PDB file of C-alpha atoms in Angstrom:
ATOM      1  CA  GLU A 210     -15.969   5.021   4.345  1.00  0.00           C
ATOM      2  CA  ALA A 211     -14.955   3.444   1.026  1.00  0.00           C
ATOM      3  CA  ALA A 212     -15.446  -0.296   0.807  1.00  0.00           C
ATOM      4  CA  VAL A 213     -13.129  -2.450  -1.259  1.00  0.00           C
ATOM      5  CA  THR A 214     -13.954  -6.125  -1.428  1.00  0.00           C
ATOM      6  CA  GLN A 215     -11.657  -8.764  -2.827  1.00  0.00           C
ATOM      7  CA  SER A 216     -12.492 -12.317  -3.722  1.00  0.00           C
ATOM      8  CA  PRO A 217     -11.497 -14.987  -3.143  1.00  0.00           C
ATOM      9  CA  ARG A 218      -9.668 -14.504   0.163  1.00  0.00           C
ATOM     10  CA  ASN A 219      -7.543 -17.569  -0.499  1.00  0.00           C
ATOM     11  CA  LYS A 220      -6.827 -19.459  -3.688  1.00  0.00           C
ATOM     12  CA  VAL A 221      -4.731 -22.488  -4.537  1.00  0.00           C
ATOM     13  CA  ALA A 222      -3.984 -22.949  -8.220  1.00  0.00           C
ATOM     14  CA  VAL A 223      -1.943 -25.347 -10.307  1.00  0.00           C
ATOM     15  CA  THR A 224       0.919 -24.295 -12.552  1.00  0.00           C
ATOM     16  CA  GLY A 225      -0.398 -23.413 -15.981  1.00  0.00           C
ATOM     17  CA  GLY A 226      -3.926 -22.843 -14.784  1.00  0.00           C
ATOM     18  CA  LYS A 227      -5.927 -19.649 -15.187  1.00  0.00           C
ATOM     19  CA  VAL A 228      -6.623 -17.535 -12.105  1.00  0.00           C
ATOM     20  CA  THR A 229      -8.914 -14.536 -11.825  1.00  0.00           C
ATOM     21  CA  LEU A 230      -8.833 -12.288  -8.782  1.00  0.00           C
ATOM     22  CA  SER A 231     -11.775  -9.969  -8.365  1.00  0.00           C
ATOM     23  CA  CYS A 232     -12.111  -6.590  -6.728  1.00  0.00           C
ATOM     24  CA  ASN A 233     -15.228  -4.502  -6.158  1.00  0.00           C
ATOM     25  CA  GLN A 234     -15.408  -0.980  -4.739  1.00  0.00           C
ATOM     26  CA  THR A 235     -18.561   0.853  -3.745  1.00  0.00           C
ATOM     27  CA  ASN A 236     -17.310   4.425  -3.388  1.00  0.00           C
ATOM     28  CA  ASN A 237     -17.376   5.398  -7.035  1.00  0.00           C
ATOM     29  CA  HIS A 238     -13.611   5.960  -7.200  1.00  0.00           C
ATOM     30  CA  ASN A 239     -12.117   6.399 -10.644  1.00  0.00           C
ATOM     31  CA  ASN A 240      -8.765   4.817  -9.887  1.00  0.00           C
ATOM     32  CA  MET A 241      -8.166   1.202  -8.971  1.00  0.00           C
ATOM     33  CA  TYR A 242      -4.937  -0.687  -8.414  1.00  0.00           C
ATOM     34  CA  TRP A 243      -3.602  -4.202  -8.076  1.00  0.00           C
ATOM     35  CA  TYR A 244      -0.520  -4.773  -5.923  1.00  0.00           C
ATOM     36  CA  ARG A 245       1.317  -7.845  -4.794  1.00  0.00           C
ATOM     37  CA  GLN A 246       3.144  -8.109  -1.516  1.00  0.00           C
ATOM     38  CA  ASP A 247       6.158 -10.348  -0.985  1.00  0.00           C
ATOM     39  CA  THR A 248       8.506 -10.466   1.969  1.00  0.00           C
ATOM     40  CA  GLY A 249      11.179  -7.809   1.678  1.00  0.00           C
ATOM     41  CA  HIS A 250       9.517  -5.984  -1.214  1.00  0.00           C
ATOM     42  CA  GLY A 251       6.671  -4.042   0.289  1.00  0.00           C
ATOM     43  CA  LEU A 252       3.874  -3.549  -2.176  1.00  0.00           C
ATOM     44  CA  ARG A 253       4.562  -3.595  -5.907  1.00  0.00           C
ATOM     45  CA  LEU A 254       2.153  -2.252  -8.476  1.00  0.00           C
ATOM     46  CA  ILE A 255       1.023  -4.712 -11.142  1.00  0.00           C
ATOM     47  CA  HIS A 256      -1.743  -2.932 -13.051  1.00  0.00           C
ATOM     48  CA  TYR A 257      -3.967   0.056 -12.461  1.00  0.00           C
ATOM     49  CA  SER A 258      -6.938   1.745 -14.035  1.00  0.00           C
ATOM     50  CA  TYR A 259      -8.252   5.277 -14.354  1.00  0.00           C
ATOM     51  CA  GLY A 260     -11.824   4.234 -15.027  1.00  0.00           C
ATOM     52  CA  ALA A 261     -14.073   1.786 -16.795  1.00  0.00           C
ATOM     53  CA  GLY A 262     -12.424   0.404 -19.903  1.00  0.00           C
ATOM     54  CA  SER A 263      -8.956   1.617 -18.895  1.00  0.00           C
ATOM     55  CA  THR A 264      -6.049  -0.575 -17.843  1.00  0.00           C
ATOM     56  CA  GLU A 265      -2.437   0.519 -17.442  1.00  0.00           C
ATOM     57  CA  LYS A 266       0.742  -1.406 -16.743  1.00  0.00           C
ATOM     58  CA  GLY A 267       2.363  -0.891 -13.392  1.00  0.00           C
ATOM     59  CA  ASP A 268       5.877  -1.768 -12.328  1.00  0.00           C
ATOM     60  CA  ILE A 269       5.642  -5.562 -12.653  1.00  0.00           C
ATOM     61  CA  PRO A 270       2.936  -6.363 -15.248  1.00  0.00           C
ATOM     62  CA  ASP A 271       4.545  -9.400 -16.872  1.00  0.00           C
ATOM     63  CA  GLY A 272       2.422 -12.521 -16.497  1.00  0.00           C
ATOM     64  CA  TYR A 273      -0.681 -10.542 -15.530  1.00  0.00           C
ATOM     65  CA  LYS A 274      -3.616  -9.010 -17.330  1.00  0.00           C
ATOM     66  CA  ALA A 275      -6.228  -6.680 -15.939  1.00  0.00           C
ATOM     67  CA  SER A 276      -9.811  -5.903 -16.789  1.00  0.00           C
ATOM     68  CA  ARG A 277     -11.985  -2.955 -15.745  1.00  0.00           C
ATOM     69  CA  PRO A 278     -15.435  -3.639 -17.146  1.00  0.00           C
ATOM     70  CA  SER A 279     -17.155  -1.097 -14.908  1.00  0.00           C
ATOM     71  CA  GLN A 280     -16.426   1.643 -12.393  1.00  0.00           C
ATOM     72  CA  GLU A 281     -16.932  -0.818  -9.541  1.00  0.00           C
ATOM     73  CA  ASN A 282     -15.012  -3.876 -10.727  1.00  0.00           C
ATOM     74  CA  PHE A 283     -11.339  -4.462 -11.466  1.00  0.00           C
ATOM     75  CA  SER A 284     -10.010  -7.971 -12.083  1.00  0.00           C
ATOM     76  CA  LEU A 285      -6.504  -9.355 -12.165  1.00  0.00           C
ATOM     77  CA  ILE A 286      -6.012 -12.304 -14.499  1.00  0.00           C
ATOM     78  CA  LEU A 287      -3.209 -14.833 -14.526  1.00  0.00           C
ATOM     79  CA  GLU A 288      -3.623 -16.712 -17.801  1.00  0.00           C
ATOM     80  CA  LEU A 289      -0.872 -19.253 -17.066  1.00  0.00           C
ATOM     81  CA  ALA A 290      -0.125 -19.222 -13.362  1.00  0.00           C
ATOM     82  CA  THR A 291       3.425 -19.955 -12.201  1.00  0.00           C
ATOM     83  CA  PRO A 292       4.802 -20.692  -8.717  1.00  0.00           C
ATOM     84  CA  SER A 293       6.614 -17.322  -8.765  1.00  0.00           C
ATOM     85  CA  GLN A 294       3.203 -15.695  -8.665  1.00  0.00           C
ATOM     86  CA  THR A 295       2.524 -17.131  -5.227  1.00  0.00           C
ATOM     87  CA  SER A 296       1.940 -14.000  -3.182  1.00  0.00           C
ATOM     88  CA  VAL A 297      -0.613 -11.870  -1.402  1.00  0.00           C
ATOM     89  CA  TYR A 298      -2.496  -9.582  -3.747  1.00  0.00           C
ATOM     90  CA  PHE A 299      -4.100  -6.313  -2.697  1.00  0.00           C
ATOM     91  CA  CYS A 300      -6.619  -4.274  -4.576  1.00  0.00           C
ATOM     92  CA  ALA A 301      -7.022  -0.595  -3.826  1.00  0.00           C
ATOM     93  CA  SER A 302      -9.187   2.258  -4.997  1.00  0.00           C
ATOM     94  CA  GLY A 303      -8.718   5.980  -4.789  1.00  0.00           C
ATOM     95  CA  GLU A 304      -9.747   9.339  -6.169  1.00  0.00           C
ATOM     96  CA  THR A 305      -7.095  11.822  -7.179  1.00  0.00           C
ATOM     97  CA  GLY A 306      -7.927  15.172  -5.662  1.00  0.00           C
ATOM     98  CA  GLY A 307      -6.825  17.940  -7.999  1.00  0.00           C
ATOM     99  CA  SER A 308      -3.035  18.105  -8.177  1.00  0.00           C
ATOM    100  CA  SER A 309      -2.451  15.970  -5.123  1.00  0.00           C
ATOM    101  CA  ALA A 310      -2.203  12.254  -4.738  1.00  0.00           C
ATOM    102  CA  GLU A 311      -5.043  10.294  -3.329  1.00  0.00           C
ATOM    103  CA  THR A 312      -5.810   8.423  -0.199  1.00  0.00           C
ATOM    104  CA  LEU A 313      -5.991   4.762  -1.069  1.00  0.00           C
ATOM    105  CA  TYR A 314      -8.510   2.317   0.324  1.00  0.00           C
ATOM    106  CA  PHE A 315      -7.407  -1.282   0.361  1.00  0.00           C
ATOM    107  CA  GLY A 316      -9.162  -4.596   0.220  1.00  0.00           C
ATOM    108  CA  SER A 317      -8.278  -7.300   2.708  1.00  0.00           C
ATOM    109  CA  GLY A 318      -6.030  -9.151   0.302  1.00  0.00           C
ATOM    110  CA  THR A 319      -6.058 -12.454  -1.564  1.00  0.00           C
ATOM    111  CA  ARG A 320      -3.516 -15.100  -0.697  1.00  0.00           C
ATOM    112  CA  LEU A 321      -2.634 -17.008  -3.855  1.00  0.00           C
ATOM    113  CA  THR A 322      -0.609 -20.203  -3.827  1.00  0.00           C
ATOM    114  CA  VAL A 323       0.472 -21.689  -7.140  1.00  0.00           C
ATOM    115  CA  LEU A 324       1.615 -25.296  -6.856  1.00  0.00           C
TER     116      LEU A 324
ATOM    117  CA  GLY B 809      14.891   4.503 -10.112  1.00  0.00           C
ATOM    118  CA  ASP B 810      13.259   6.382  -7.303  1.00  0.00           C
ATOM    119  CA  GLN B 811      13.540   4.626  -3.977  1.00  0.00           C
ATOM    120  CA  VAL B 812      11.881   4.698  -0.596  1.00  0.00           C
ATOM    121  CA  GLU B 813      13.965   3.383   2.277  1.00  0.00           C
ATOM    122  CA  GLN B 814      12.292   2.608   5.566  1.00  0.00           C
ATOM    123  CA  SER B 815      14.033   2.237   8.899  1.00  0.00           C
ATOM    124  CA  PRO B 816      14.234   0.354  11.052  1.00  0.00           C
ATOM    125  CA  SER B 817      13.121  -2.833   9.326  1.00  0.00           C
ATOM    126  CA  ALA B 818      11.933  -4.241  12.645  1.00  0.00           C
ATOM    127  CA  LEU B 819      11.359  -2.832  16.116  1.00  0.00           C
ATOM    128  CA  SER B 820      10.291  -4.398  19.398  1.00  0.00           C
ATOM    129  CA  LEU B 821       9.055  -2.151  22.215  1.00  0.00           C
ATOM    130  CA  HIS B 822       7.341  -2.404  25.560  1.00  0.00           C
ATOM    131  CA  GLU B 823       3.927  -0.882  26.128  1.00  0.00           C
ATOM    132  CA  GLY B 824       4.022   2.761  27.091  1.00  0.00           C
ATOM    133  CA  THR B 825       7.193   3.628  25.225  1.00  0.00           C
ATOM    134  CA  ASP B 826       7.580   6.020  22.307  1.00  0.00           C
ATOM    135  CA  SER B 827       8.987   5.208  18.890  1.00  0.00           C
ATOM    136  CA  ALA B 828       9.874   6.861  15.626  1.00  0.00           C
ATOM    137  CA  LEU B 829       9.808   5.311  12.180  1.00  0.00           C
ATOM    138  CA  ARG B 830      11.447   6.941   9.232  1.00  0.00           C
ATOM    139  CA  CYS B 831      11.279   6.925   5.457  1.00  0.00           C
ATOM    140  CA  ASN B 832      14.041   8.398   3.344  1.00  0.00           C
ATOM    141  CA  PHE B 833      13.555   9.184  -0.310  1.00  0.00           C
ATOM    142  CA  THR B 834      16.253   9.183  -2.954  1.00  0.00           C
ATOM    143  CA  THR B 835      14.546  12.059  -4.717  1.00  0.00           C
ATOM    144  CA  THR B 836      12.147  14.891  -3.957  1.00  0.00           C
ATOM    145  CA  MET B 837       8.651  13.594  -3.374  1.00  0.00           C
ATOM    146  CA  ARG B 838       5.332  15.358  -3.784  1.00  0.00           C
ATOM    147  CA  SER B 839       3.572  13.598  -0.920  1.00  0.00           C
ATOM    148  CA  VAL B 840       3.806  10.670   1.432  1.00  0.00           C
ATOM    149  CA  GLN B 841       1.319   8.268   2.957  1.00  0.00           C
ATOM    150  CA  TRP B 842       1.649   5.973   5.935  1.00  0.00           C
ATOM    151  CA  PHE B 843      -0.183   2.662   6.272  1.00  0.00           C
ATOM    152  CA  ARG B 844      -0.428  -0.030   8.914  1.00  0.00           C
ATOM    153  CA  GLN B 845      -0.889  -3.674   8.074  1.00  0.00           C
ATOM    154  CA  ASN B 846      -2.239  -5.886  10.830  1.00  0.00           C
ATOM    155  CA  SER B 847      -1.487  -9.542  11.465  1.00  0.00           C
ATOM    156  CA  ARG B 848      -4.369 -10.607   9.216  1.00  0.00           C
ATOM    157  CA  GLY B 849      -2.895  -8.678   6.299  1.00  0.00           C
ATOM    158  CA  SER B 850      -5.424  -5.867   6.182  1.00  0.00           C
ATOM    159  CA  LEU B 851      -4.033  -2.453   5.276  1.00  0.00           C
ATOM    160  CA  ILE B 852      -5.358   0.816   6.617  1.00  0.00           C
ATOM    161  CA  SER B 853      -4.325   4.313   5.685  1.00  0.00           C
ATOM    162  CA  LEU B 854      -2.966   6.327   8.617  1.00  0.00           C
ATOM    163  CA  PHE B 855      -1.860   9.629   7.126  1.00  0.00           C
ATOM    164  CA  TYR B 856      -1.546  11.452   3.853  1.00  0.00           C
ATOM    165  CA  LEU B 857       0.796  14.447   3.868  1.00  0.00           C
ATOM    166  CA  ALA B 858       1.779  16.880   1.177  1.00  0.00           C
ATOM    167  CA  SER B 859       3.721  18.940   3.735  1.00  0.00           C
ATOM    168  CA  GLY B 860       4.004  19.679   7.436  1.00  0.00           C
ATOM    169  CA  THR B 861       2.678  17.460  10.180  1.00  0.00           C
ATOM    170  CA  LYS B 862      -0.504  15.630  11.053  1.00  0.00           C
ATOM    171  CA  GLU B 863      -1.570  14.106  14.317  1.00  0.00           C
ATOM    172  CA  ASN B 864      -4.183  11.530  15.178  1.00  0.00           C
ATOM    173  CA  GLY B 865      -4.346  10.390  18.774  1.00  0.00           C
ATOM    174  CA  ARG B 866      -1.018   8.854  19.700  1.00  0.00           C
ATOM    175  CA  LEU B 867       0.250   8.953  16.131  1.00  0.00           C
ATOM    176  CA  LYS B 868       1.999  11.882  14.556  1.00  0.00           C
ATOM    177  CA  SER B 869       3.579  12.134  11.139  1.00  0.00           C
ATOM    178  CA  ALA B 870       5.792  14.748   9.572  1.00  0.00           C
ATOM    179  CA  PHE B 871       6.976  15.362   6.027  1.00  0.00           C
ATOM    180  CA  ASP B 872      10.096  17.428   5.482  1.00  0.00           C
ATOM    181  CA  SER B 873       8.663  20.487   3.754  1.00  0.00           C
ATOM    182  CA  LYS B 874      12.009  21.945   2.647  1.00  0.00           C
ATOM    183  CA  GLU B 875      13.770  19.262   0.656  1.00  0.00           C
ATOM    184  CA  ARG B 876      10.913  16.713   0.730  1.00  0.00           C
ATOM    185  CA  ARG B 877      13.388  13.861   1.129  1.00  0.00           C
ATOM    186  CA  TYR B 878      12.098  12.175   4.307  1.00  0.00           C
ATOM    187  CA  SER B 879       9.086  11.533   6.495  1.00  0.00           C
ATOM    188  CA  THR B 880       8.654  10.301  10.043  1.00  0.00           C
ATOM    189  CA  LEU B 881       5.934   8.533  11.967  1.00  0.00           C
ATOM    190  CA  HIS B 882       5.953   8.887  15.745  1.00  0.00           C
ATOM    191  CA  ILE B 883       4.024   6.578  18.019  1.00  0.00           C
ATOM    192  CA  ARG B 884       3.539   7.835  21.547  1.00  0.00           C
ATOM    193  CA  ASP B 885       2.703   5.594  24.517  1.00  0.00           C
ATOM    194  CA  ALA B 886       2.690   2.421  22.426  1.00  0.00           C
ATOM    195  CA  GLN B 887      -0.158  -0.029  22.967  1.00  0.00           C
ATOM    196  CA  LEU B 888      -0.468  -3.700  22.043  1.00  0.00           C
ATOM    197  CA  GLU B 889      -2.850  -2.885  19.202  1.00  0.00           C
ATOM    198  CA  ASP B 890      -0.153  -0.774  17.551  1.00  0.00           C
ATOM    199  CA  SER B 891       1.657  -3.958  16.574  1.00  0.00           C
ATOM    200  CA  GLY B 892       1.837  -4.515  12.858  1.00  0.00           C
ATOM    201  CA  THR B 893       3.857  -3.611   9.815  1.00  0.00           C
ATOM    202  CA  TYR B 894       4.046   0.054   8.921  1.00  0.00           C
ATOM    203  CA  PHE B 895       4.540   1.101   5.329  1.00  0.00           C
ATOM    204  CA  CYS B 896       5.262   4.459   3.854  1.00  0.00           C
ATOM    205  CA  ALA B 897       4.529   5.216   0.241  1.00  0.00           C
ATOM    206  CA  ALA B 898       5.599   8.341  -1.588  1.00  0.00           C
ATOM    207  CA  GLU B 899       4.471  10.052  -4.740  1.00  0.00           C
ATOM    208  CA  ALA B 900       7.199  11.406  -6.973  1.00  0.00           C
ATOM    209  CA  ARG B 901       6.640  14.721  -8.697  1.00  0.00           C
ATOM    210  CA  GLY B 902       4.855  14.459 -12.002  1.00  0.00           C
ATOM    211  CA  ASN B 903       3.646  10.940 -11.336  1.00  0.00           C
ATOM    212  CA  TYR B 904       0.614  10.061  -9.272  1.00  0.00           C
ATOM    213  CA  GLN B 905       1.759   6.522  -8.625  1.00  0.00           C
ATOM    214  CA  LEU B 906       3.121   5.534  -5.247  1.00  0.00           C
ATOM    215  CA  ILE B 907       6.566   4.149  -4.486  1.00  0.00           C
ATOM    216  CA  TRP B 908       6.476   1.861  -1.490  1.00  0.00           C
ATOM    217  CA  GLY B 909       8.963   1.198   1.272  1.00  0.00           C
ATOM    218  CA  SER B 910       9.581  -2.354   2.468  1.00  0.00           C
ATOM    219  CA  GLY B 911       7.931  -1.769   5.812  1.00  0.00           C
ATOM    220  CA  THR B 912       8.817  -1.652   9.494  1.00  0.00           C
ATOM    221  CA  LYS B 913       7.601  -4.578  11.537  1.00  0.00           C
ATOM    222  CA  LEU B 914       6.627  -3.236  14.957  1.00  0.00           C
ATOM    223  CA  ILE B 915       6.030  -5.559  17.906  1.00  0.00           C
ATOM    224  CA  ILE B 916       4.649  -4.139  21.135  1.00  0.00           C
ATOM    225  CA  LYS B 917       5.226  -6.310  24.195  1.00  0.00           C
ATOM    226  CA  PRO B 918       3.315  -6.193  27.486  1.00  0.00           C
TER     227      PRO B 918
END
């Protein structure tokens, strides 16, 4: 069973501060994703990565940066946090199998509050 | 853009009853996945389907193999632990990324 670990579980930040959300996966998956979940929107993709050194913009990348320094680690960075970024953030990993999409494995989520 | 519409948005059932959740797609999709999110926010993957049906215990999911424009999730003999929010996510052709529905909040009552 793939393990995806997010840290911290909860974070309170001030407007204008820098926030880094971390994600670690132990199943050697190539692909990793950062989503945010807000009421009425389901999950929305922020950034994703196909492997170490790769970062790609998702559907809502503005205000976020991502870093994939290794196969195992994928970070989401808010350089200047804003209250609109208050949300629950999920990291996921997966391995595309040939021509088909992948089964995603999710972390437990990080609840971020920006005051 | 491509859309995934889930229905109903919320559903309240008594234990032992059956239910059906549905996802409609505005375009042909390559595959669909179903997830359940529990009250603590944790997400687990229930099914991945590229076609046909899959069954796991009291859960059964189907993906319209002809036009690939909808998927269903059936829950048989609902139990309290089935409560949660169910999401479907679909992959459009030519793009491995997933498009998410807004979820169905399911409450199972004793």
